[in-house]
Amino acid sequence: QQQQQQQLHDTRPEGPGKVTMTLDRTGPRRPEAELNPTIVYEGCFKVVPTARVMRHDATRKSLSAAGPPQFLLDRATVTIQGCARSCVGQGYDHFELLPKGECWCGSRGHTTTDQVDQLPPDVLGPSPCNAPCPGDPSGKQVCGGKHWHASAYRVTSAVRDTLTFFIEPARNRGSLFISGRLRRWATGKYIYRFEMLTSRLTGNPKAFREEMCVWTPGLKFFVGHAELLLGNYPGGPVAWLVTGDEAGVWGLWVKSRYHGLHGPGQPYPSNESHPLKHIVLSDAVKPWFRQYHDARQALFGNSVHYFPLGPRIEFPHVANVTLASQRAYVFSFVASNTHPSRLRLFHALNYSASNIIPTEKIFVHFSASWSNTETHLSPERYAQVVQESMFVLCPRGHSLEAFRLWESFEAGAIPVLEHADDMAGLPPSVVESGAVVLIDDWTSVTGHLARLAADPAALDSLQKRAVDFYETFMAGKMAQVENILEAKKQQPPGPACTQD
């Protein structure tokens, strides 16, 4: 043990410098036509604030600090070119500017009935569009004018098609989407756009149908609010995700019970011959995705596909990954007492950890209650610990899959799982990839990890396998989403887009 401890201490970096892997996690590069779009002035228009044609505010706050930039602008720096780049980055080919740096984007232009004039934009000219753009140092660029006058433009250079994610504003279920992190794994064929399913849409079916059928062309992916979607299905290239909470409500995995939308007296039938009595849907709305992997989804053939939880929204976007052999902790375990496996692991560590690995090389923080947030680590401290850990212990909670698994991958830490009799709670590729460490029982974890940590070269090689698996797996998942939506492009519009 003394020799083993000495080897572990030798891996600790000397001084402030650490060896890191710099990862390109910015996503596909934008085409030159989007970085420097060709634009045409369409004129000065009168805007009706309650019935905007340009509906996307490019100067609003970002959905999240995590993930790649959201192409949003600071109003104090707005110029015509800056507004164009921001709107094109969100997949819009029309935009308008108003005084004080307002930049609005849209998928269609104004009608000629709203046009005031088409005079050349001039801050000294007679047009009511004569307000200078706040970000233009020359003072010559025009950004609309008083009394809701807007300078309108359209982009004539090529703009990629869009894939818009409509997200239920639930932090846990929608974390991977709200963060915008998915842009990293896009194929580059589409511009990814992220919109929240706010009460403006969820509380007004007519507004929802108008948004889907008129204002948002292109591919669409819905996260949550499946009942709203199915009741107002727009048709065409649409896919949807049944979130963790909805899976039970829909009877997809609960045996011999009716829940939610299907069964006697409900709008959708159930499969009475199947023990799950799951909801029966038309082929037009298939396939769909679901959170949390389950072997029983194979019963539904290609109708259901798994989608990972991913890191939580507050977990940072990590570009510089410290080599495992340079990290401060051999392992970390941060959890609340939500499952017997976690409590069992905590007791096992108390009994054996300090006898094998020096105390300062281990980080354990265990909260007796999940609901008592005062005992939790702050998100910032938790992220720091994970990024300083060679291994992260990932005991099961209510499911075998947990956010910490994906947060470990994001941080370049190596996840450690207890081998369960049924590993179906994870996709087979996670287990078979060699990117995670599987142990038979938590009582043996400290000795096993001490042996792995004692070989720095092998440790760093295992870490690289985990990092590579994560990037490949997530990129493959997004390619699957795009391929499924592409296959549905020829589907006709649904009832929501054909009714009067």
Coordinates of N, CA and C in Angstrom, one line a residue, residues 38-45 80 95-97 115-122 127-130 142-145 149-156:
T38 N -24.8 38.4 -48.1 CA -25.2 39.5 -49.1 C -26.6 39.9 -48.8
I39 N -26.8 41.2 -48.6 CA -28.1 41.7 -48.1 C -28.6 42.8 -49.1
V40 N -29.9 42.9 -49.1 CA -30.6 43.9 -50.0 C -31.6 44.7 -49.1
Y41 N -31.5 46.0 -49.3 CA -32.5 46.9 -48.5 C -33.8 46.8 -49.2
E42 N -34.9 46.6 -48.4 CA -36.2 46.5 -48.9 C -37.1 47.7 -48.6
G43 N -36.6 48.6 -47.7 CA -37.4 49.8 -47.5 C -37.6 50.1 -46.1
C44 N -38.4 51.2 -45.8 CA -38.8 51.6 -44.5 C -40.2 51.1 -44.3
F45 N -40.5 50.4 -43.2 CA -41.8 49.9 -43.0 C -42.3 50.3 -41.6
I80 N -25.8 47.1 -39.2 CA -26.6 46.3 -40.2 C -25.9 44.9 -40.4
F95 N -34.5 40.5 -42.0 CA -34.3 41.1 -40.7 C -34.7 42.6 -40.8
E96 N -34.9 43.2 -39.6 CA -35.2 44.6 -39.6 C -34.5 45.2 -38.4
L97 N -34.2 46.5 -38.5 CA -33.6 47.3 -37.4 C -34.5 48.4 -37.0
Q115 N -45.3 49.1 -46.3 CA -44.1 49.9 -46.7 C -44.4 51.4 -46.7
V116 N -43.5 52.2 -46.1 CA -43.6 53.6 -46.1 C -42.9 54.2 -47.3
D117 N -41.7 53.8 -47.5 CA -40.9 54.2 -48.7 C -39.8 53.3 -48.9
Q118 N -39.1 53.5 -50.1 CA -38.0 52.7 -50.4 C -36.8 53.6 -50.7
L119 N -36.8 54.8 -50.1 CA -35.7 55.7 -50.3 C -34.4 55.1 -49.8
P120 N -33.3 55.5 -50.4 CA -32.0 55.0 -49.8 C -31.8 55.5 -48.4
P121 N -31.4 54.5 -47.5 CA -31.3 54.9 -46.1 C -30.3 56.0 -45.9
D122 N -30.7 57.0 -45.1 CA -29.9 58.2 -44.9 C -30.3 58.9 -43.6
S127 N -36.9 60.3 -45.2 CA -37.6 59.1 -44.7 C -37.7 59.1 -43.2
P128 N -38.8 58.6 -42.7 CA -39.0 58.4 -41.2 C -38.0 57.4 -40.7
C129 N -37.4 56.6 -41.5 CA -36.3 55.7 -41.1 C -35.0 56.5 -41.2
N130 N -34.6 57.1 -40.1 CA -33.4 58.0 -40.1 C -32.6 58.0 -38.8
V142 N -28.4 53.3 -40.9 CA -29.8 53.7 -40.4 C -30.4 52.4 -39.8
C143 N -30.9 52.6 -38.6 CA -31.7 51.6 -37.8 C -33.1 52.1 -37.5
G144 N -33.9 52.1 -38.6 CA -35.3 52.5 -38.4 C -35.5 53.9 -38.0
G145 N -36.6 54.2 -37.3 CA -36.9 55.6 -36.9 C -38.0 55.6 -35.8
H149 N -41.0 52.7 -36.8 CA -40.5 52.5 -38.2 C -39.3 51.7 -38.2
A150 N -39.2 50.7 -39.2 CA -38.1 49.8 -39.2 C -37.5 49.8 -40.6
S151 N -36.2 49.6 -40.6 CA -35.4 49.5 -41.8 C -35.3 48.0 -42.1
A152 N -35.9 47.5 -43.2 CA -36.0 46.1 -43.5 C -35.1 45.6 -44.6
Y153 N -34.5 44.4 -44.4 CA -33.6 43.8 -45.3 C -33.9 42.4 -45.5
R154 N -33.4 41.8 -46.6 CA -33.4 40.4 -46.9 C -32.0 39.9 -47.3
V155 N -31.8 38.7 -47.0 CA -30.5 38.1 -47.3 C -30.6 37.3 -48.7
T156 N -29.7 37.6 -49.6 CA -29.8 36.9 -50.9 C -28.8 35.8 -51.0

